[in-house]
Coordinates of N, CA and C in Angstrom, one line a residue:
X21 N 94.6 94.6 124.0 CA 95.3 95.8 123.9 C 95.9 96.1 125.3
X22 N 96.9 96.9 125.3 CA 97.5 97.1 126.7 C 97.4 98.1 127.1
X23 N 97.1 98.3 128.6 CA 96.9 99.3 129.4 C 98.2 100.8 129.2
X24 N 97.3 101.6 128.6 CA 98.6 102.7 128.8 C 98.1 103.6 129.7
X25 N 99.3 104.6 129.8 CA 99.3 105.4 130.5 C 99.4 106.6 130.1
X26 N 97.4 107.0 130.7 CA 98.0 108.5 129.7 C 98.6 109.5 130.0
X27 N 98.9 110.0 131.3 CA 99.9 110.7 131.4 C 101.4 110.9 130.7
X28 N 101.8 109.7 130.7 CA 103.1 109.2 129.7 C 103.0 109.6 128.4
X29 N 101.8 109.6 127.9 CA 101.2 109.8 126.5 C 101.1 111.3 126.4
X30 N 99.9 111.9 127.1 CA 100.0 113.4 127.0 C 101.5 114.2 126.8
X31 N 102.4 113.6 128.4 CA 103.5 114.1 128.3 C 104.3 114.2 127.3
X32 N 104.5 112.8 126.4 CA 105.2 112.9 124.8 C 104.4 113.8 124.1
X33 N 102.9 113.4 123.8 CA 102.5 114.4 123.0 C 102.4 116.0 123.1
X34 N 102.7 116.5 124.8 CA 103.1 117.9 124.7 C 104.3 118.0 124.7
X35 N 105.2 117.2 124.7 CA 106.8 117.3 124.6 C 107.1 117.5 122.7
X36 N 106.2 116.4 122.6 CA 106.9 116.4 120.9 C 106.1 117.9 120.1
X37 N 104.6 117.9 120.4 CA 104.0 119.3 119.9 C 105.3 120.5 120.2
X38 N 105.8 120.8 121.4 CA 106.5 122.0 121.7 C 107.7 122.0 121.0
X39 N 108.4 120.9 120.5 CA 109.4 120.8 120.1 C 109.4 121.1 118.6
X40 N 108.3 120.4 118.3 CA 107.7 120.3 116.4 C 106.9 121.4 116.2
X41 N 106.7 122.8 117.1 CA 106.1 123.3 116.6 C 106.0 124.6 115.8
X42 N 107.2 124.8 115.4 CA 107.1 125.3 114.4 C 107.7 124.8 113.3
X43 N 107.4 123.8 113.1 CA 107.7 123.1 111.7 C 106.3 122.5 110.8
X44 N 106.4 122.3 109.7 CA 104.9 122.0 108.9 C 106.0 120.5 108.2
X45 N 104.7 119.7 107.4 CA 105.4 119.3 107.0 C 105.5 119.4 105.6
X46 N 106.5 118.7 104.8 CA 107.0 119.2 103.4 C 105.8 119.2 102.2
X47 N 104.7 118.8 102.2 CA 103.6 119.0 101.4 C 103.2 120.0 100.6
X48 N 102.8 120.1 100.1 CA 102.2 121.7 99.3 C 100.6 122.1 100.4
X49 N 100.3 121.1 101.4 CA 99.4 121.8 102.5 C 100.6 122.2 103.5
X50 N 100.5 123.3 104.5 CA 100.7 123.6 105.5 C 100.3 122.6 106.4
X51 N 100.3 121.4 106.7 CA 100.1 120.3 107.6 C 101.0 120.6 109.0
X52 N 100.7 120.9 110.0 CA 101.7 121.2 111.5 C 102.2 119.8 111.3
X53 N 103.6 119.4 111.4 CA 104.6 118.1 111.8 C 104.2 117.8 112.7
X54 N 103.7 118.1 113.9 CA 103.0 117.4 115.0 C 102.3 116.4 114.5
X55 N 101.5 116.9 113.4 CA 100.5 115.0 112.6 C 101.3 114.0 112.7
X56 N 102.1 114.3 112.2 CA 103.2 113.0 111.6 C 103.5 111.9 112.6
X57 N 104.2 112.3 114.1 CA 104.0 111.1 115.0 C 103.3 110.8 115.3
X58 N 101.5 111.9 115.5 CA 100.7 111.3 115.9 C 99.9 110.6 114.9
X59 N 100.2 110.4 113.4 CA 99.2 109.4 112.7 C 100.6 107.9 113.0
X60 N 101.9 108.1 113.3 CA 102.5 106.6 113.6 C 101.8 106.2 114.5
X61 N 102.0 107.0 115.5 CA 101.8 106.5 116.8 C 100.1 105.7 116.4
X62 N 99.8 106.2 115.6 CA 97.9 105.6 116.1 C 97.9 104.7 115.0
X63 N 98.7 104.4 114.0 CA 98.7 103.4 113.2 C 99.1 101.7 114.0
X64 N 100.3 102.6 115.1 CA 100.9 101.1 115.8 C 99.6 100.8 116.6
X65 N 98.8 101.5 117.2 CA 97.6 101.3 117.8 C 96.5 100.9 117.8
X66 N 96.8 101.1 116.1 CA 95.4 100.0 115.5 C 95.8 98.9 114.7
X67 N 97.3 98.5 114.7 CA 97.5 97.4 114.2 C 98.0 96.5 114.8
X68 N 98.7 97.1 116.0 CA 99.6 95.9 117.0 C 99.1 95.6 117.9
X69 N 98.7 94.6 118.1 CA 98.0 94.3 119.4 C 98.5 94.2 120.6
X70 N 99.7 94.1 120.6 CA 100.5 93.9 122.1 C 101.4 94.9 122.0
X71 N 101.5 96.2 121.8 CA 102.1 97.2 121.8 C 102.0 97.4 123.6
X72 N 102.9 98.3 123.5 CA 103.1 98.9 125.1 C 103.3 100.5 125.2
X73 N 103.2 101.1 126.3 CA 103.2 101.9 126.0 C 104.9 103.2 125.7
X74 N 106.0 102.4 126.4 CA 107.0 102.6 125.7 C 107.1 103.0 124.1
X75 N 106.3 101.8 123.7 CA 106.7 102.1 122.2 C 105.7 103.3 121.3
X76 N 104.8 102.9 122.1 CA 104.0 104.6 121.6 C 104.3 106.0 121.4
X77 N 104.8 106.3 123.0 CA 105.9 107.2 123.5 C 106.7 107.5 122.9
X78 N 107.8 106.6 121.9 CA 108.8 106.5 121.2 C 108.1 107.1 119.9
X79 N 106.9 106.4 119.7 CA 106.6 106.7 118.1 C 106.3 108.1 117.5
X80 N 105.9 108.6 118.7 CA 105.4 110.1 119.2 C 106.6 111.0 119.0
X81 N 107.3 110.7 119.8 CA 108.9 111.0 120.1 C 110.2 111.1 119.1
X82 N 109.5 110.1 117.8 CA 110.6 109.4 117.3 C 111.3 110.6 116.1
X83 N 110.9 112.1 116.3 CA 111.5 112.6 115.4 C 112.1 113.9 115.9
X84 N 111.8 114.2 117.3 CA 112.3 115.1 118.1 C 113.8 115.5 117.8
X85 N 114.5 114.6 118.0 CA 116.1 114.4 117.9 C 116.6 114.8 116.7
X86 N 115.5 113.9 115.4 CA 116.2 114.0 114.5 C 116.1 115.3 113.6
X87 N 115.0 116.1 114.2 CA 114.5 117.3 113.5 C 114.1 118.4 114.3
X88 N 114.5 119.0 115.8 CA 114.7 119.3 116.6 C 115.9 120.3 117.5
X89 N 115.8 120.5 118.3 CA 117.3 120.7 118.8 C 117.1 119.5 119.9
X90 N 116.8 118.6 120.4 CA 116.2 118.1 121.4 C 117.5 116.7 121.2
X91 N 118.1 116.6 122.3 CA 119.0 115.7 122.5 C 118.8 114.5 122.9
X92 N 119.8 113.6 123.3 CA 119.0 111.8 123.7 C 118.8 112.2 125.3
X93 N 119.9 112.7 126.0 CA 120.2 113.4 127.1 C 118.8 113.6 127.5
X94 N 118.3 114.8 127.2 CA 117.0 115.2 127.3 C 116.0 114.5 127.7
X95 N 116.2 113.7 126.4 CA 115.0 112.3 126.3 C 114.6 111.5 127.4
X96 N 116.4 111.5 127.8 CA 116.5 110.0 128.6 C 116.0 110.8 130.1
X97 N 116.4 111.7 130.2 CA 116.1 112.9 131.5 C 114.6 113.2 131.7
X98 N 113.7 112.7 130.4 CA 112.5 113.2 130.6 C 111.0 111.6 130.7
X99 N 112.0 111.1 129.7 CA 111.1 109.8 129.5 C 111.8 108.8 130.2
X100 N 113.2 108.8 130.5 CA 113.8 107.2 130.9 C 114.6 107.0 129.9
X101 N 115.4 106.1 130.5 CA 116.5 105.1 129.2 C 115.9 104.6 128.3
X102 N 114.3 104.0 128.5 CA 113.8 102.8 127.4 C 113.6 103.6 126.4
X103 N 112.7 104.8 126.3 CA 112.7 105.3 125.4 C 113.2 106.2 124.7
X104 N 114.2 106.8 125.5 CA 115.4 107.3 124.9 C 115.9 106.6 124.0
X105 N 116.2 105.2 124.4 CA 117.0 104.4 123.6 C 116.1 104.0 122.1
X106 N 114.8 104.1 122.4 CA 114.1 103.4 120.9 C 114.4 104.6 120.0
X107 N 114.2 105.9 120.7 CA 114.4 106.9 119.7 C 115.4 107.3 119.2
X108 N 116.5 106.8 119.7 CA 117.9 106.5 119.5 C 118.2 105.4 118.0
X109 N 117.3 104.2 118.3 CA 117.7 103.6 117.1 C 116.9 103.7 115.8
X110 N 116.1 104.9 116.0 CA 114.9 104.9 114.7 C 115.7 106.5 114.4
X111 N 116.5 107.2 115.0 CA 117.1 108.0 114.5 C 118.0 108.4 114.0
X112 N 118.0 109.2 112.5 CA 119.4 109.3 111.8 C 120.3 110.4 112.3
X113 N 121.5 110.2 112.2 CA 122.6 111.2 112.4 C 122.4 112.5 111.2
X114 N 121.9 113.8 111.9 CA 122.1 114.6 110.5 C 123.1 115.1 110.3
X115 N 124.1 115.2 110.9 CA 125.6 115.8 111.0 C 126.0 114.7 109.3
X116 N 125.2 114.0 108.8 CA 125.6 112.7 107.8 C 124.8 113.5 106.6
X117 N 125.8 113.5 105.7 CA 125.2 113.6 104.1 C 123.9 112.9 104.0
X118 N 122.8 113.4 103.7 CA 121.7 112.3 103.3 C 121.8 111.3 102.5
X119 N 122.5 111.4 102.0 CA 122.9 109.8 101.1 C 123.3 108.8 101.9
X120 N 124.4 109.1 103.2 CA 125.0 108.2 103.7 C 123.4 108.2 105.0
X121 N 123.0 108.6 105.3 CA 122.2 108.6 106.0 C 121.1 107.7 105.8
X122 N 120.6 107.6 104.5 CA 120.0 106.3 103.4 C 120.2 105.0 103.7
X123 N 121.7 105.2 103.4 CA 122.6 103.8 103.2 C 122.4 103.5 104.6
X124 N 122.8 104.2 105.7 CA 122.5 103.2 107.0 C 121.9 103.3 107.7
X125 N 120.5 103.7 107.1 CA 118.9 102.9 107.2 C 119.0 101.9 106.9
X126 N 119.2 101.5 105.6 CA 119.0 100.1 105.1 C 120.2 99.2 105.8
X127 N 121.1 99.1 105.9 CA 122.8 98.7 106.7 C 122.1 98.3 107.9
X128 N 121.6 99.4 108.8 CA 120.8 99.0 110.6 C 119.4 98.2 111.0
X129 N 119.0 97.7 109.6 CA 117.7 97.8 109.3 C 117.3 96.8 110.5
X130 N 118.8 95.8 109.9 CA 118.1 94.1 110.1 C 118.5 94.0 111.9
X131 N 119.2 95.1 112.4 CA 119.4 94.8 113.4 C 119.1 95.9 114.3
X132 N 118.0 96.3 114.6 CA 116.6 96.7 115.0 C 115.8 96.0 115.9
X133 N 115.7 96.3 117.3 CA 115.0 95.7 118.5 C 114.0 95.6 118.2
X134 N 113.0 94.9 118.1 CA 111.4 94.3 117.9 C 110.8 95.4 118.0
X135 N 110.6 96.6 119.1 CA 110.2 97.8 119.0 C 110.4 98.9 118.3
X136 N 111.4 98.6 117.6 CA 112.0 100.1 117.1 C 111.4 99.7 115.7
X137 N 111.3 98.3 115.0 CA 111.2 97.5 113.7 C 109.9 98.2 113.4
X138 N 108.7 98.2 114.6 CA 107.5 98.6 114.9 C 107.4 100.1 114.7
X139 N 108.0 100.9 115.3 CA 108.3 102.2 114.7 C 108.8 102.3 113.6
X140 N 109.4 101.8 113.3 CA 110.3 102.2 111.9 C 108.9 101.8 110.6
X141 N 108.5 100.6 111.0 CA 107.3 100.4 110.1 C 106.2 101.1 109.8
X142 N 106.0 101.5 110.9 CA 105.0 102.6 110.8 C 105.1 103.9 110.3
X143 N 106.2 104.2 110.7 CA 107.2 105.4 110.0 C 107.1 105.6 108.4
X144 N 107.4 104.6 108.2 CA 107.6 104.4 106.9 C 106.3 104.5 106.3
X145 N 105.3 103.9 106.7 CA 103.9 103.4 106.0 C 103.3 104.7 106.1
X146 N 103.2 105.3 107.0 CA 103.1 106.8 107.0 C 103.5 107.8 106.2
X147 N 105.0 107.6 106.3 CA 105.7 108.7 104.7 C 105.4 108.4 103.2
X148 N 104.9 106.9 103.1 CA 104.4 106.2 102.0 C 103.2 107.1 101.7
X149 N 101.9 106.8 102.5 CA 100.9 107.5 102.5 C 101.1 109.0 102.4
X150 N 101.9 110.0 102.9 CA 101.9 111.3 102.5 C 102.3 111.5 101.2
X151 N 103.6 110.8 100.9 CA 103.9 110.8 99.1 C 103.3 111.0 98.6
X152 N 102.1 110.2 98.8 CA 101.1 109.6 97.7 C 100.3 110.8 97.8
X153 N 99.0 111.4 98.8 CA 98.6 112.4 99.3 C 98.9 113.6 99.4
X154 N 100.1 114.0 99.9 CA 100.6 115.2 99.7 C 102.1 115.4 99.2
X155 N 102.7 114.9 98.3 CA 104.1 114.7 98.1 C 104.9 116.1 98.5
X156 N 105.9 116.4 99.1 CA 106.9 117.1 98.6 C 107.0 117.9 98.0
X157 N 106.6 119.1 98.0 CA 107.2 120.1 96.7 C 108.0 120.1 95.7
X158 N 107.5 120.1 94.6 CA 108.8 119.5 93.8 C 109.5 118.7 93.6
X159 N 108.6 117.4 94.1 CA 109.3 116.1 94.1 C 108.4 115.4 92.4
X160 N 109.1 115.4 91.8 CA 108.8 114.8 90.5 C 108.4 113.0 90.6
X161 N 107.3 112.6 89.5 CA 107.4 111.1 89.7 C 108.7 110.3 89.9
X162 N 110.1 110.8 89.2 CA 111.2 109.4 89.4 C 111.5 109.9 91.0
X163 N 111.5 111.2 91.7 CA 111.9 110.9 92.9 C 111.1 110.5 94.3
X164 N 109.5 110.3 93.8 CA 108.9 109.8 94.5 C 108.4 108.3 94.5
X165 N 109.2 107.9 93.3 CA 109.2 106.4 92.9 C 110.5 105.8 93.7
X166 N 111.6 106.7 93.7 CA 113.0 106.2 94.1 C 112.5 106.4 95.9
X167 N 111.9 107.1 96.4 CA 111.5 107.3 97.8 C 111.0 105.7 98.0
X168 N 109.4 105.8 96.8 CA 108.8 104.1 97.9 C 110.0 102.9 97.8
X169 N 111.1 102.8 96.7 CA 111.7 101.6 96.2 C 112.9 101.8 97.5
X170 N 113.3 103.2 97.7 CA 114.3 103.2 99.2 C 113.7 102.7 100.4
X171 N 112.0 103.2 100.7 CA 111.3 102.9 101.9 C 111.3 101.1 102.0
X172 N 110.7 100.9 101.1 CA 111.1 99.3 100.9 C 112.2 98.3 101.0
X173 N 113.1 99.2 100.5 CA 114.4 98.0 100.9 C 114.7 98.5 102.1
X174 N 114.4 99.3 103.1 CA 114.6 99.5 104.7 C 113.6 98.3 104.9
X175 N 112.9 98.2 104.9 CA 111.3 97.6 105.5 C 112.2 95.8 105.1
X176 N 112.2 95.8 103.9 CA 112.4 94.5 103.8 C 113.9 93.9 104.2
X177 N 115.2 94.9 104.3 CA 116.3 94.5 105.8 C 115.6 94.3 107.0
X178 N 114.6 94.6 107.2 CA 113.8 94.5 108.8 C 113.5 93.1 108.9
X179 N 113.5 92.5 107.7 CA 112.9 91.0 107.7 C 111.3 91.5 107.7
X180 N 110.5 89.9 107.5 CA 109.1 89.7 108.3 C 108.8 89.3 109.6
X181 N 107.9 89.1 109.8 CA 107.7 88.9 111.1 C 107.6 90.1 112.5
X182 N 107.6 91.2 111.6 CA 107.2 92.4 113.0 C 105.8 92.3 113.1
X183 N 104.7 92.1 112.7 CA 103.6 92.6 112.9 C 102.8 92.1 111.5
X184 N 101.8 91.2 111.6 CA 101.3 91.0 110.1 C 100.3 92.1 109.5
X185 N 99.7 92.6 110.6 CA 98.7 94.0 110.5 C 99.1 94.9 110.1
X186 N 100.7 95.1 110.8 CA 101.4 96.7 110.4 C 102.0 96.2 108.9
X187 N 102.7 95.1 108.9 CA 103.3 94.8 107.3 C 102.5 95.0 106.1
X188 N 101.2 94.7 106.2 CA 100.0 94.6 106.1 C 99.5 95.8 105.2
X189 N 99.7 97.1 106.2 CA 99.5 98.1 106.0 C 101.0 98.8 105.0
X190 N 101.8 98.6 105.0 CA 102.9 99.1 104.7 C 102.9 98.7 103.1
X191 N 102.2 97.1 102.7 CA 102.0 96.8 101.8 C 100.9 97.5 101.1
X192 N 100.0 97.9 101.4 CA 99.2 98.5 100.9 C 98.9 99.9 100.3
X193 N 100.2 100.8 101.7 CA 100.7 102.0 101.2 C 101.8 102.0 99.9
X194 N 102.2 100.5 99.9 CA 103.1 100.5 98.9 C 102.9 100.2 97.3
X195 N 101.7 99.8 97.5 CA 101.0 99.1 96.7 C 100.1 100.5 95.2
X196 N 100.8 101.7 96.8 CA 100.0 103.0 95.7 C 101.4 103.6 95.1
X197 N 102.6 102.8 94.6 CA 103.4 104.0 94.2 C 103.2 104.6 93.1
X198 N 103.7 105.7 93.3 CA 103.3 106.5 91.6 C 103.4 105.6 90.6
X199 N 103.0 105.4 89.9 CA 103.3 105.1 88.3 C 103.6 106.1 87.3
X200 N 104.4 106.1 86.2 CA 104.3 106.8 85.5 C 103.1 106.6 84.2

């Protein structure tokens, strides 16, 4: 395992808490959205062995931007360029129709820095697991079926080879999709 730093750590996780904190997330529990990075972030933690702590930082981080008012600017002003930039490539444009926002997930998938692949897997394996446990309000079985079959073709443009632990796990979250 690799030496982090917790300072760096706290700092994202009070950065991302203040930023997420009035948001819940979409469940029929009141769940605070602060969970959310911190169950990625502790997923890459117990499954990647050579993580660093950049990429934790990022995992933590990785939804600030996209669901926030919180800029790259910011990011980069608060954490540095590295991490600015990972959160940069795990983040969608929302100013974009969510459809096209979809499409180039899967489009950017395969060309994803080794770090961000790791985030994004986790990400995913994560939102897998909430579907399943707390879906969405009003998300009916065909649209929680079309979620895991979208999460998947992202994951599988990633290629293999990010992580056999985290893939590992991603398969196994996948392995629960609804059935009808």
């Amino acid at each position: 395992m690799t030496q982090l730093d917790p300072n760096l750590l706290m700092k994202a996780l009070s950065f991302a808490a203040n930023k997420h904190r009035k948001q819940f997330r979409k469940g029929t529990e009141p769940v605070p959205y602060i969970n959310h990075p911190i169950a990625v972030a502790d997923l890459i933690v117990h499954t990647v062995k050579d993580f660093d702590v950049e990429t934790i930082a990022a995992a933590i981080l990785h939804d600030t931007v996209e669901d926030t008012k919180t800029t790259f600017e910011e990011l980069e002003a608060e954490f540095g360029p590295v991490i600015a930039k990972l959160v940069a490539e795990v983040s969608d444009d929302k100013n974009l129709l969510k459809e096209e926002r979809k499409r180039l997930q899967e489009e950017h998938a395969s060309s994803l820095s080794a770090r961000a692949r790791i985030i994004k897997l986790a990400d995913k394996t994560c939102n897998l697991r909430d579907v399943v446990h707390d879906p969405p309000a009003g998300w009916e079985l065909a649209r929680k079926q079309e979620y895991f079959d979208w999460a998947k073709r992202v994951v599988d443009r990633m290629g293999g080879g990010i992580n056999a632990e985290l893939e590992k796990a991603f398969a196994e979250a996948f392995a629960n999709r609804p059935k009808s």
